[in-house]
CSV table of N, CA and C in Angstrom, one decimal:
chain,number,residue,atom,x,y,z
A,1,MET,N,-72.2,-150.2,-250.3
A,1,MET,CA,-72.5,-149.6,-251.8
A,1,MET,C,-71.0,-149.3,-252.4
A,2,THR,N,-70.6,-149.4,-253.3
A,2,THR,CA,-69.4,-148.9,-254.1
A,2,THR,C,-69.3,-147.5,-254.6
A,3,ALA,N,-68.3,-147.1,-254.9
A,3,ALA,CA,-68.3,-145.5,-255.3
A,3,ALA,C,-68.9,-145.6,-256.6
A,4,VAL,N,-69.1,-146.3,-257.7
A,4,VAL,CA,-69.4,-146.2,-259.2
A,4,VAL,C,-70.9,-146.4,-258.9
A,5,GLU,N,-71.3,-147.5,-258.0
A,5,GLU,CA,-72.7,-147.4,-257.8
A,5,GLU,C,-73.6,-146.2,-257.0
A,6,PHE,N,-72.8,-145.5,-256.3
A,6,PHE,CA,-73.3,-144.4,-255.4
A,6,PHE,C,-73.5,-143.4,-256.5
A,7,ASN,N,-72.3,-142.9,-257.5
A,7,ASN,CA,-72.4,-142.2,-258.1
A,7,ASN,C,-73.4,-142.3,-259.2
A,8,TYR,N,-73.7,-143.3,-259.8
A,8,TYR,CA,-74.4,-143.9,-260.6
A,8,TYR,C,-76.1,-143.4,-259.9
A,9,LYS,N,-76.6,-143.8,-258.7
A,9,LYS,CA,-77.6,-143.3,-258.2
A,9,LYS,C,-77.4,-142.0,-258.1
A,10,ILE,N,-77.0,-141.3,-257.6
A,10,ILE,CA,-77.1,-139.8,-257.2
A,10,ILE,C,-77.2,-139.0,-258.9
A,11,THR,N,-76.5,-139.6,-259.8
A,11,THR,CA,-76.8,-139.0,-260.9
A,11,THR,C,-78.2,-139.3,-261.7
A,12,ALA,N,-78.7,-140.2,-261.3
A,12,ALA,CA,-80.2,-140.5,-261.5
A,12,ALA,C,-80.9,-139.6,-260.8
A,13,LEU,N,-80.9,-139.1,-260.2
A,13,LEU,CA,-81.8,-138.2,-259.4
A,13,LEU,C,-81.4,-136.7,-259.6
A,14,GLU,N,-80.7,-136.5,-261.0
A,14,GLU,CA,-80.3,-135.0,-261.3
A,14,GLU,C,-81.7,-134.3,-261.8
A,15,LYS,N,-82.5,-134.9,-262.1
A,15,LYS,CA,-83.6,-133.8,-262.6
A,15,LYS,C,-84.9,-133.5,-261.7
A,16,TYR,N,-84.6,-134.5,-260.5
A,16,TYR,CA,-85.4,-134.1,-259.1
A,16,TYR,C,-84.6,-132.9,-258.6
A,17,LEU,N,-83.6,-133.1,-258.3
A,17,LEU,CA,-82.7,-131.9,-258.0
A,17,LEU,C,-82.6,-130.9,-258.5
A,18,GLU,N,-82.4,-130.8,-259.8
A,18,GLU,CA,-82.6,-129.5,-260.2
A,18,GLU,C,-84.1,-128.8,-260.5
A,19,TYR,N,-85.0,-129.6,-260.8
A,19,TYR,CA,-86.2,-128.7,-259.9
A,19,TYR,C,-86.5,-128.8,-258.9
A,20,PHE,N,-86.0,-129.0,-257.6
A,20,PHE,CA,-86.0,-128.8,-256.4
A,20,PHE,C,-85.0,-127.6,-256.3
A,21,ALA,N,-83.9,-127.5,-256.9
A,21,ALA,CA,-83.0,-126.5,-256.6
A,21,ALA,C,-83.8,-125.0,-257.2
A,22,LEU,N,-84.2,-125.0,-258.4
A,22,LEU,CA,-84.7,-124.1,-259.0
A,22,LEU,C,-86.0,-123.5,-258.1
A,23,LYS,N,-86.7,-124.5,-257.5
A,23,LYS,CA,-88.0,-124.2,-256.8
A,23,LYS,C,-87.2,-123.2,-255.7
A,24,LEU,N,-86.2,-123.7,-255.0
A,24,LEU,CA,-85.6,-123.0,-254.0
A,24,LEU,C,-85.0,-121.5,-254.3
A,25,THR,N,-84.1,-121.4,-255.4
A,25,THR,CA,-83.5,-120.4,-255.6
A,25,THR,C,-84.5,-119.3,-256.7
A,26,ALA,N,-85.3,-120.0,-257.2
A,26,ALA,CA,-86.4,-119.0,-258.4
A,26,ALA,C,-84.9,-118.3,-259.4
A,27,ASN,N,-84.1,-118.9,-259.6
A,27,ASN,CA,-83.2,-118.4,-260.5
A,27,ASN,C,-82.2,-119.7,-261.2
A,28,GLN,N,-82.3,-119.5,-262.5
A,28,GLN,CA,-81.7,-120.8,-263.0
A,28,GLN,C,-80.2,-121.0,-262.9
A,29,GLU,N,-79.4,-119.7,-262.8
A,29,GLU,CA,-77.9,-120.0,-262.4
A,29,GLU,C,-77.3,-120.4,-261.3
A,30,ASP,N,-78.2,-120.1,-259.9
A,30,ASP,CA,-78.2,-120.2,-258.8
A,30,ASP,C,-78.9,-121.3,-258.5
A,31,ALA,N,-79.8,-122.1,-259.3
A,31,ALA,CA,-80.1,-123.4,-259.1
A,31,ALA,C,-78.8,-124.5,-259.6
A,32,LYS,N,-78.3,-124.2,-260.6
A,32,LYS,CA,-77.1,-124.9,-261.0
A,32,LYS,C,-76.1,-124.8,-260.4
A,33,ASP,N,-75.6,-123.8,-259.3
A,33,ASP,CA,-74.7,-123.8,-258.3
A,33,ASP,C,-75.0,-124.6,-257.3
A,34,LEU,N,-76.2,-124.4,-256.9
A,34,LEU,CA,-76.8,-125.1,-255.6
A,34,LEU,C,-76.4,-126.8,-255.9
A,35,LEU,N,-77.1,-127.3,-257.2
A,35,LEU,CA,-77.1,-128.5,-257.4
A,35,LEU,C,-75.7,-128.9,-257.5
A,36,GLN,N,-74.4,-128.4,-258.2
A,36,GLN,CA,-73.0,-128.7,-258.0
A,36,GLN,C,-72.9,-128.5,-256.2
A,37,GLU,N,-73.1,-127.6,-255.8
A,37,GLU,CA,-72.9,-127.7,-254.6
A,37,GLU,C,-73.2,-129.1,-253.9
A,38,THR,N,-74.5,-129.4,-254.2
A,38,THR,CA,-75.3,-130.9,-253.3
A,38,THR,C,-74.2,-132.0,-253.8
A,39,TYR,N,-74.0,-132.2,-255.2
A,39,TYR,CA,-73.2,-133.2,-256.0
A,39,TYR,C,-71.5,-133.1,-255.1
A,40,LEU,N,-71.1,-132.0,-254.9
A,40,LEU,CA,-69.5,-132.1,-254.4
A,40,LEU,C,-70.1,-132.5,-252.7
A,41,LYS,N,-70.9,-132.0,-252.0
A,41,LYS,CA,-71.3,-132.3,-250.6
A,41,LYS,C,-71.2,-134.0,-250.4
A,42,ALA,N,-72.0,-134.1,-251.4
A,42,ALA,CA,-72.6,-135.7,-251.4
A,42,ALA,C,-71.4,-136.8,-251.7
A,43,LEU,N,-70.5,-136.1,-252.8
A,43,LEU,CA,-69.7,-136.9,-252.9
A,43,LEU,C,-68.3,-137.0,-251.9
A,44,THR,N,-68.3,-135.8,-251.6
A,44,THR,CA,-67.3,-135.6,-250.2
A,44,THR,C,-68.1,-136.6,-248.8
A,45,TYR,N,-69.1,-136.8,-248.6
A,45,TYR,CA,-69.8,-137.2,-247.6
A,45,TYR,C,-70.3,-138.7,-247.7
A,46,ARG,N,-69.7,-139.1,-249.0
A,46,ARG,CA,-70.3,-140.5,-249.4
A,46,ARG,C,-70.6,-141.6,-248.1
A,47,GLU,N,-69.5,-141.4,-247.6
A,47,GLU,CA,-69.1,-142.7,-246.5
A,47,GLU,C,-70.6,-142.7,-245.2
A,48,LYS,N,-70.9,-141.2,-245.4
A,48,LYS,CA,-71.7,-141.0,-244.2
A,48,LYS,C,-73.2,-141.4,-244.5
A,49,PHE,N,-73.4,-141.9,-245.7
A,49,PHE,CA,-74.8,-142.1,-246.3
A,49,PHE,C,-74.9,-143.6,-245.4
A,50,VAL,N,-75.9,-144.0,-245.1
A,50,VAL,CA,-76.2,-145.5,-244.6
A,50,VAL,C,-76.8,-146.1,-245.7
A,51,HIS,N,-76.4,-147.2,-246.1
A,51,HIS,CA,-76.9,-148.2,-247.2
A,51,HIS,C,-78.3,-148.5,-246.9
A,52,LYS,N,-79.3,-148.6,-247.8
A,52,LYS,CA,-80.6,-148.8,-247.9
A,52,LYS,C,-81.5,-148.3,-246.8
A,53,THR,N,-81.0,-147.1,-247.0
A,53,THR,CA,-81.9,-146.0,-246.4
A,53,THR,C,-82.1,-145.1,-247.7
A,54,ASN,N,-83.0,-144.1,-247.8
A,54,ASN,CA,-83.9,-143.2,-248.6
A,54,ASN,C,-82.6,-142.0,-249.3
A,55,LEU,N,-82.0,-142.6,-250.2
A,55,LEU,CA,-80.8,-141.8,-251.1
A,55,LEU,C,-81.7,-140.3,-251.2
A,56,LYS,N,-82.3,-140.4,-251.8
A,56,LYS,CA,-83.3,-139.1,-252.4
A,56,LYS,C,-83.3,-138.5,-251.4
A,57,ALA,N,-83.9,-138.6,-250.2
A,57,ALA,CA,-84.2,-138.1,-249.2
A,57,ALA,C,-83.2,-137.3,-248.8
A,58,TRP,N,-82.1,-137.8,-248.4
A,58,TRP,CA,-80.6,-137.6,-248.2
A,58,TRP,C,-79.8,-136.7,-248.8
A,59,MET,N,-80.3,-136.8,-250.6
A,59,MET,CA,-79.7,-136.0,-251.0
A,59,MET,C,-80.8,-134.5,-251.5
A,60,PHE,N,-81.9,-134.3,-251.1
A,60,PHE,CA,-82.6,-133.2,-251.0
A,60,PHE,C,-82.5,-132.4,-249.6
A,61,THR,N,-82.2,-133.2,-248.3
A,61,THR,CA,-81.7,-132.5,-247.2
A,61,THR,C,-80.3,-131.9,-247.2
A,62,ILE,N,-79.4,-132.6,-248.0
A,62,ILE,CA,-78.2,-131.9,-248.1
A,62,ILE,C,-78.6,-130.6,-249.0
A,63,MET,N,-79.5,-130.4,-249.9
A,63,MET,CA,-79.4,-129.3,-250.9
A,63,MET,C,-80.3,-128.6,-250.2
A,64,LYS,N,-81.2,-128.6,-249.4
A,64,LYS,CA,-82.2,-128.1,-248.5
A,64,LYS,C,-81.0,-127.2,-247.2
A,65,ASN,N,-80.0,-128.0,-246.8
A,65,ASN,CA,-79.5,-127.5,-245.8
A,65,ASN,C,-78.1,-126.4,-246.3
A,66,ILE,N,-77.7,-126.8,-247.7
A,66,ILE,CA,-76.6,-125.6,-248.4
A,66,ILE,C,-77.5,-124.6,-248.6
A,67,PHE,N,-78.6,-124.6,-249.3
A,67,PHE,CA,-79.4,-123.5,-249.4
A,67,PHE,C,-79.4,-122.4,-248.2
A,68,ILE,N,-80.1,-123.1,-247.0
A,68,ILE,CA,-80.2,-122.3,-245.9
A,68,ILE,C,-79.0,-121.6,-245.3
A,69,ASN,N,-78.2,-122.5,-245.3
A,69,ASN,CA,-76.6,-121.9,-245.0
A,69,ASN,C,-76.2,-120.7,-245.9
A,70,ASN,N,-76.3,-120.6,-246.8
A,70,ASN,CA,-76.0,-119.9,-248.2
A,70,ASN,C,-76.7,-118.6,-247.9
A,71,TYR,N,-78.2,-118.6,-247.7
A,71,TYR,CA,-79.0,-117.7,-247.5
A,71,TYR,C,-78.6,-117.1,-245.9
A,72,ARG,N,-78.3,-117.3,-245.1
A,72,ARG,CA,-77.6,-117.2,-243.6
A,72,ARG,C,-76.3,-116.2,-243.9
A,73,ARG,N,-75.5,-116.8,-244.3
A,73,ARG,CA,-74.0,-116.3,-244.9
A,73,ARG,C,-74.6,-115.0,-245.7
A,74,LYS,N,-75.5,-114.9,-246.7
A,74,LYS,CA,-75.7,-113.9,-247.5
A,74,LYS,C,-76.3,-113.0,-246.7
A,75,VAL,N,-77.3,-112.9,-245.6
A,75,VAL,CA,-78.1,-112.4,-245.0
A,75,VAL,C,-76.8,-111.3,-244.0
A,76,LYS,N,-75.9,-112.4,-243.5
A,76,LYS,CA,-74.8,-111.7,-242.7
A,76,LYS,C,-74.0,-111.0,-243.4
A,77,ALA,N,-73.3,-111.3,-244.4
A,77,ALA,CA,-72.7,-110.4,-245.4
A,77,ALA,C,-73.3,-109.2,-245.4
A,78,ASN,N,-74.6,-108.8,-245.6
A,78,ASN,CA,-75.3,-107.8,-246.0
A,78,ASN,C,-75.6,-107.0,-244.7
A,79,THR,N,-75.3,-107.3,-243.5
A,79,THR,CA,-75.3,-106.9,-242.2
A,79,THR,C,-74.5,-105.5,-242.0
A,80,ILE,N,-75.0,-104.5,-241.9
A,80,ILE,CA,-73.5,-103.5,-241.5
A,80,ILE,C,-73.6,-103.5,-239.8
A,81,ILE,N,-72.2,-103.7,-239.7
A,81,ILE,CA,-72.1,-103.2,-238.0
A,81,ILE,C,-71.4,-102.2,-238.2
A,82,ASP,N,-71.8,-101.0,-237.4
A,82,ASP,CA,-71.3,-99.6,-237.2
A,82,ASP,C,-70.6,-99.3,-236.0
A,83,THR,N,-69.1,-99.4,-236.0
A,83,THR,CA,-68.5,-99.2,-234.7
A,83,THR,C,-68.0,-97.7,-234.7
A,84,THR,N,-68.6,-96.8,-235.6
A,84,THR,CA,-68.3,-95.1,-235.2
A,84,THR,C,-69.1,-94.8,-234.2
A,85,ASP,N,-68.6,-93.7,-233.5
A,85,ASP,CA,-69.2,-93.2,-232.5
A,85,ASP,C,-70.6,-92.7,-232.4
A,86,SER,N,-70.7,-92.2,-233.9
A,86,SER,CA,-71.8,-91.1,-233.9
A,86,SER,C,-72.8,-92.3,-234.9
A,87,LEU,N,-72.6,-93.5,-235.3
A,87,LEU,CA,-73.6,-94.3,-235.7
A,87,LEU,C,-73.7,-93.9,-237.1
A,88,TYR,N,-72.9,-93.2,-237.7
A,88,TYR,CA,-72.5,-92.6,-239.1
A,88,TYR,C,-73.5,-93.5,-239.9
A,89,TYR,N,-73.0,-94.6,-240.1
A,89,TYR,CA,-73.2,-95.5,-241.3
A,89,TYR,C,-74.7,-96.1,-241.0
A,90,LEU,N,-75.2,-96.2,-239.7
A,90,LEU,CA,-76.7,-96.6,-239.6
A,90,LEU,C,-77.4,-95.5,-239.9
A,91,ASN,N,-76.9,-94.3,-239.6
A,91,ASN,CA,-78.0,-93.1,-239.5
A,91,ASN,C,-77.6,-92.5,-241.1
A,92,ASN,N,-77.1,-92.9,-241.8
A,92,ASN,CA,-76.7,-92.5,-243.4
A,92,ASN,C,-77.7,-93.4,-244.4
A,93,SER,N,-78.6,-92.7,-245.2
A,93,SER,CA,-79.6,-93.7,-245.9
A,93,SER,C,-78.8,-94.1,-247.0
A,94,LYS,N,-79.3,-95.2,-247.6
A,94,LYS,CA,-78.3,-95.8,-248.6
A,94,LYS,C,-79.2,-95.5,-249.9
A,95,GLU,N,-80.5,-94.9,-249.6
A,95,GLU,CA,-81.4,-94.7,-250.9
A,95,GLU,C,-81.1,-93.1,-251.5
A,96,SER,N,-81.2,-93.0,-252.4
A,96,SER,CA,-81.3,-91.7,-253.2
A,96,SER,C,-81.9,-90.5,-252.4
A,97,SER,N,-81.4,-89.5,-252.0
A,97,SER,CA,-82.0,-88.1,-251.3
A,97,SER,C,-82.7,-87.5,-252.3
A,98,ASN,N,-82.8,-87.8,-253.8
A,98,ASN,CA,-83.6,-87.2,-254.1
A,98,ASN,C,-85.0,-87.9,-255.1
A,99,PRO,N,-86.3,-87.5,-254.2
A,99,PRO,CA,-87.2,-88.5,-254.7
A,99,PRO,C,-87.6,-88.4,-256.1
A,100,THR,N,-88.1,-89.2,-256.8
A,100,THR,CA,-88.5,-89.2,-258.1
A,100,THR,C,-90.1,-88.5,-257.9
A,101,PRO,N,-90.5,-87.9,-259.1
A,101,PRO,CA,-91.7,-87.3,-259.4
A,101,PRO,C,-92.9,-88.5,-259.0
A,102,ASP,N,-92.5,-90.0,-259.5
A,102,ASP,CA,-93.6,-90.5,-259.1
A,102,ASP,C,-93.8,-91.2,-257.9
A,103,SER,N,-92.4,-91.2,-257.0
A,103,SER,CA,-92.4,-91.3,-255.8
A,103,SER,C,-93.1,-90.0,-254.9
A,104,ILE,N,-92.9,-88.8,-255.2
A,104,ILE,CA,-94.0,-87.9,-254.6
A,104,ILE,C,-95.2,-88.3,-254.7
A,105,TYR,N,-95.8,-88.4,-256.0
A,105,TYR,CA,-97.1,-88.6,-256.2
A,105,TYR,C,-97.9,-89.7,-255.3
A,106,HIS,N,-97.2,-90.6,-255.3
A,106,HIS,CA,-97.9,-91.9,-254.8
A,106,HIS,C,-97.4,-91.7,-253.3
A,107,THR,N,-96.6,-90.8,-252.7
A,107,THR,CA,-96.7,-90.6,-251.4
A,107,THR,C,-97.7,-89.9,-251.0
A,108,ASN,N,-98.0,-88.7,-252.1
A,108,ASN,CA,-99.1,-87.7,-251.6
A,108,ASN,C,-100.7,-88.3,-251.9
A,109,GLU,N,-100.7,-89.5,-252.8
A,109,GLU,CA,-102.1,-90.2,-252.5
A,109,GLU,C,-102.2,-91.1,-251.4
A,110,ILE,N,-101.0,-91.5,-251.2
A,110,ILE,CA,-101.5,-92.6,-249.8
A,110,ILE,C,-101.7,-91.4,-248.6
A,111,GLN,N,-100.9,-90.4,-248.5
A,111,GLN,CA,-101.1,-89.1,-247.2
A,111,GLN,C,-102.4,-89.3,-247.4
A,112,GLU,N,-103.1,-88.8,-248.5
A,112,GLU,CA,-104.8,-88.2,-248.8
A,112,GLU,C,-105.4,-89.2,-248.5
A,113,GLY,N,-105.2,-90.6,-248.9
A,113,GLY,CA,-106.0,-92.1,-248.4
A,113,GLY,C,-106.3,-92.0,-246.9
A,114,ILE,N,-104.8,-91.7,-246.4
A,114,ILE,CA,-105.1,-91.8,-244.5
A,114,ILE,C,-105.7,-90.6,-244.1
A,115,GLU,N,-105.5,-89.4,-244.6
A,115,GLU,CA,-106.2,-88.3,-243.9
A,115,GLU,C,-107.8,-88.4,-244.3
A,116,ARG,N,-108.1,-89.2,-245.0
A,116,ARG,CA,-109.7,-89.2,-245.6
A,116,ARG,C,-110.2,-90.5,-244.5
A,117,LEU,N,-109.2,-91.3,-243.5
A,117,LEU,CA,-109.9,-92.0,-242.4
A,117,LEU,C,-110.6,-91.4,-241.3
A,118,ASP,N,-111.7,-91.9,-240.8
A,118,ASP,CA,-112.0,-91.2,-239.8
A,118,ASP,C,-111.3,-90.8,-238.6
A,119,LYS,N,-111.5,-89.9,-237.9
A,119,LYS,CA,-110.3,-88.9,-237.0
A,119,LYS,C,-109.8,-90.4,-236.1
A,120,ASP,N,-111.0,-91.3,-235.4
A,120,ASP,CA,-110.5,-92.3,-234.3
A,120,ASP,C,-109.8,-93.4,-234.8
A,121,TYR,N,-110.0,-93.7,-236.1
A,121,TYR,CA,-109.5,-94.6,-237.0
A,121,TYR,C,-107.6,-94.1,-237.0
A,122,ARG,N,-107.8,-93.1,-238.1
A,122,ARG,CA,-106.6,-92.6,-238.4
A,122,ARG,C,-105.5,-92.5,-237.2
A,123,ARG,N,-105.9,-91.8,-235.5
A,123,ARG,CA,-105.1,-91.9,-235.1
A,123,ARG,C,-104.3,-93.1,-234.5
A,124,ALA,N,-105.1,-94.3,-234.7
A,124,ALA,CA,-104.5,-95.4,-234.0
A,124,ALA,C,-103.9,-96.5,-234.9
A,125,PHE,N,-104.6,-95.8,-236.4
A,125,PHE,CA,-103.5,-96.1,-237.6
A,125,PHE,C,-102.0,-95.6,-237.8
A,126,GLU,N,-102.1,-94.2,-237.7
A,126,GLU,CA,-100.8,-93.5,-237.6
A,126,GLU,C,-99.8,-94.0,-236.4
A,127,MET,N,-100.5,-94.0,-235.1
A,127,MET,CA,-99.6,-94.3,-234.2
A,127,MET,C,-99.0,-96.0,-234.2
A,128,PHE,N,-99.7,-96.7,-234.7
A,128,PHE,CA,-99.3,-98.2,-235.2
A,128,PHE,C,-97.7,-98.0,-236.2
A,129,ASN,N,-98.2,-97.3,-237.3
A,129,ASN,CA,-97.1,-96.7,-238.1
A,129,ASN,C,-96.0,-96.1,-237.6
A,130,GLU,N,-96.3,-95.7,-237.0
A,130,GLU,CA,-95.1,-94.6,-236.1
A,130,GLU,C,-94.2,-95.6,-235.1
A,131,GLY,N,-94.8,-97.0,-235.1
A,131,GLY,CA,-93.9,-97.8,-234.2
A,131,GLY,C,-94.6,-98.4,-232.8
A,132,TYR,N,-95.6,-97.8,-232.6
A,132,TYR,CA,-96.2,-98.3,-231.1
A,132,TYR,C,-96.8,-99.6,-231.1
A,133,LYS,N,-96.6,-100.0,-230.2
A,133,LYS,CA,-97.1,-101.5,-229.9
A,133,LYS,C,-98.8,-101.3,-229.8
A,134,TYR,N,-99.5,-102.6,-229.6
A,134,TYR,CA,-101.1,-102.3,-229.7
A,134,TYR,C,-101.3,-101.9,-228.4
A,135,LYS,N,-100.5,-102.4,-227.1
A,135,LYS,CA,-100.8,-102.0,-226.1
A,135,LYS,C,-100.5,-100.6,-225.6
A,136,GLU,N,-99.3,-100.2,-226.0
A,136,GLU,CA,-99.2,-98.5,-225.8
A,136,GLU,C,-99.8,-97.4,-226.7
A,137,ILE,N,-100.6,-98.3,-227.9
A,137,ILE,CA,-101.7,-97.2,-228.4
A,137,ILE,C,-102.8,-97.4,-227.3
A,138,ALA,N,-103.6,-98.4,-227.2
A,138,ALA,CA,-104.6,-98.7,-226.0
A,138,ALA,C,-104.6,-97.7,-224.9
A,139,GLU,N,-103.3,-97.6,-224.4
A,139,GLU,CA,-103.2,-97.0,-223.2
A,139,GLU,C,-103.2,-95.6,-223.6
A,140,LYS,N,-102.8,-94.9,-224.6
A,140,LYS,CA,-102.6,-93.6,-224.8
A,140,LYS,C,-103.8,-93.2,-225.0
A,141,LEU,N,-104.9,-93.8,-225.9
A,141,LEU,CA,-106.0,-93.8,-226.4
A,141,LEU,C,-107.0,-94.0,-225.4
A,142,ASP,N,-106.6,-94.6,-224.4
A,142,ASP,CA,-107.6,-95.3,-223.5
A,142,ASP,C,-108.7,-95.9,-224.0
A,143,LEU,N,-108.3,-96.9,-225.0
A,143,LEU,CA,-109.1,-97.9,-225.2
A,143,LEU,C,-108.6,-99.4,-225.2
A,144,SER,N,-109.5,-100.5,-225.3
A,144,SER,CA,-109.1,-101.9,-225.3
A,144,SER,C,-108.2,-102.1,-226.2
A,145,ILE,N,-107.5,-103.4,-226.3
A,145,ILE,CA,-106.5,-103.6,-227.4
A,145,ILE,C,-107.4,-104.3,-228.6
A,146,GLY,N,-108.3,-104.9,-228.1
A,146,GLY,CA,-109.5,-105.4,-229.4
A,146,GLY,C,-109.6,-104.3,-230.3
A,147,THR,N,-110.2,-103.3,-229.5
A,147,THR,CA,-110.8,-102.1,-230.0
A,147,THR,C,-109.5,-101.4,-231.1
A,148,VAL,N,-108.4,-101.3,-230.6
A,148,VAL,CA,-107.4,-100.9,-231.4
A,148,VAL,C,-107.0,-101.8,-232.5
A,149,LYS,N,-107.0,-103.1,-232.2
A,149,LYS,CA,-106.7,-104.0,-233.5
A,149,LYS,C,-107.5,-104.0,-234.5
A,150,SER,N,-108.8,-103.6,-234.2
A,150,SER,CA,-109.8,-103.8,-235.1
A,150,SER,C,-110.2,-102.4,-236.1
A,151,ARG,N,-109.5,-101.3,-235.5
A,151,ARG,CA,-109.4,-100.1,-236.1
A,151,ARG,C,-108.3,-100.2,-236.9
A,152,ILE,N,-107.3,-100.8,-236.7
A,152,ILE,CA,-106.1,-100.7,-237.4
A,152,ILE,C,-106.2,-101.4,-238.5
A,153,PHE,N,-107.2,-102.5,-238.2
A,153,PHE,CA,-107.5,-103.9,-239.4
A,153,PHE,C,-108.2,-103.0,-240.4
A,154,PHE,N,-109.4,-102.5,-240.0
A,154,PHE,CA,-110.6,-101.8,-240.7
A,154,PHE,C,-109.9,-100.7,-241.4
A,155,SER,N,-108.9,-99.9,-240.8
A,155,SER,CA,-108.2,-99.1,-241.5
A,155,SER,C,-107.3,-99.3,-242.9
A,156,ARG,N,-106.7,-100.4,-242.2
A,156,ARG,CA,-105.9,-100.6,-243.4
A,156,ARG,C,-106.9,-101.7,-244.8
A,157,LYS,N,-107.6,-102.0,-244.4
A,157,LYS,CA,-109.1,-102.4,-245.7
A,157,LYS,C,-109.4,-101.3,-246.2
A,158,LYS,N,-109.6,-100.2,-245.5
A,158,LYS,CA,-110.0,-99.1,-246.2
A,158,LYS,C,-109.3,-98.6,-247.0
A,159,LEU,N,-108.3,-98.4,-246.5
A,159,LEU,CA,-106.9,-97.8,-247.3
A,159,LEU,C,-106.8,-98.9,-248.8
A,160,MET,N,-106.5,-100.0,-248.3
A,160,MET,CA,-106.5,-101.0,-249.4
A,160,MET,C,-107.6,-100.9,-250.6
A,161,ASP,N,-108.5,-100.4,-250.4
A,161,ASP,CA,-109.9,-100.4,-251.2
A,161,ASP,C,-109.7,-98.9,-252.0
A,162,SER,N,-109.3,-98.1,-251.0
A,162,SER,CA,-109.2,-96.8,-251.9
A,162,SER,C,-107.8,-96.6,-252.9
A,163,LEU,N,-106.9,-97.2,-252.5
A,163,LEU,CA,-105.7,-97.1,-253.1
A,163,LEU,C,-105.4,-98.6,-254.1
A,164,LYS,N,-106.3,-98.8,-254.4
A,164,LYS,CA,-106.0,-100.0,-255.2
A,164,LYS,C,-105.0,-100.1,-256.5
A,165,GLU,N,-105.0,-98.9,-256.9
A,165,GLU,CA,-104.0,-98.6,-258.3
A,165,GLU,C,-102.4,-99.0,-257.6
A,166,PHE,N,-102.2,-99.2,-256.4
A,166,PHE,CA,-100.8,-99.2,-255.8
A,166,PHE,C,-100.6,-100.9,-255.4
A,167,ARG,N,-101.5,-101.9,-255.7
A,167,ARG,CA,-101.6,-103.2,-255.6
A,167,ARG,C,-100.6,-103.4,-256.4
A,168,ASN,N,-99.8,-104.9,-256.1
A,168,ASN,CA,-99.0,-105.5,-257.3
A,168,ASN,C,-99.8,-106.4,-258.4
């Protein structure tokens, strides 16, 4: 396939690629950037395309791989590596230390909802929220893992029902 034929065929896929890019990024500007990167990579590696295979699938794969690589790069760039002896940066909160009245109210409402749970259910739920694993909760409360899981499940369900105003 000549360069002109290749260029004509990939530009014919533009509307499909635009739609796919928009679905991946959920942002018009990011979708345009992704589309541009996809075209650049396709043109750069044109000789790697095997003639008489599915060009559309090849282009979609390039786009998907670029999106995944960009996402991984972005996550890695936002990762903080704390080399201080005291782990100051990891222990330092990025959020404002002054809570808003709304957040205080919401926190109190949620806490009251938790306190309204039955004592046995509340203890398992609180331990789970503190970071204990199911097995650890079961051992500490002398229960089976199935009982712990069901108590946590029903606690969540009851809280969701009683705190409907916090749902999105």
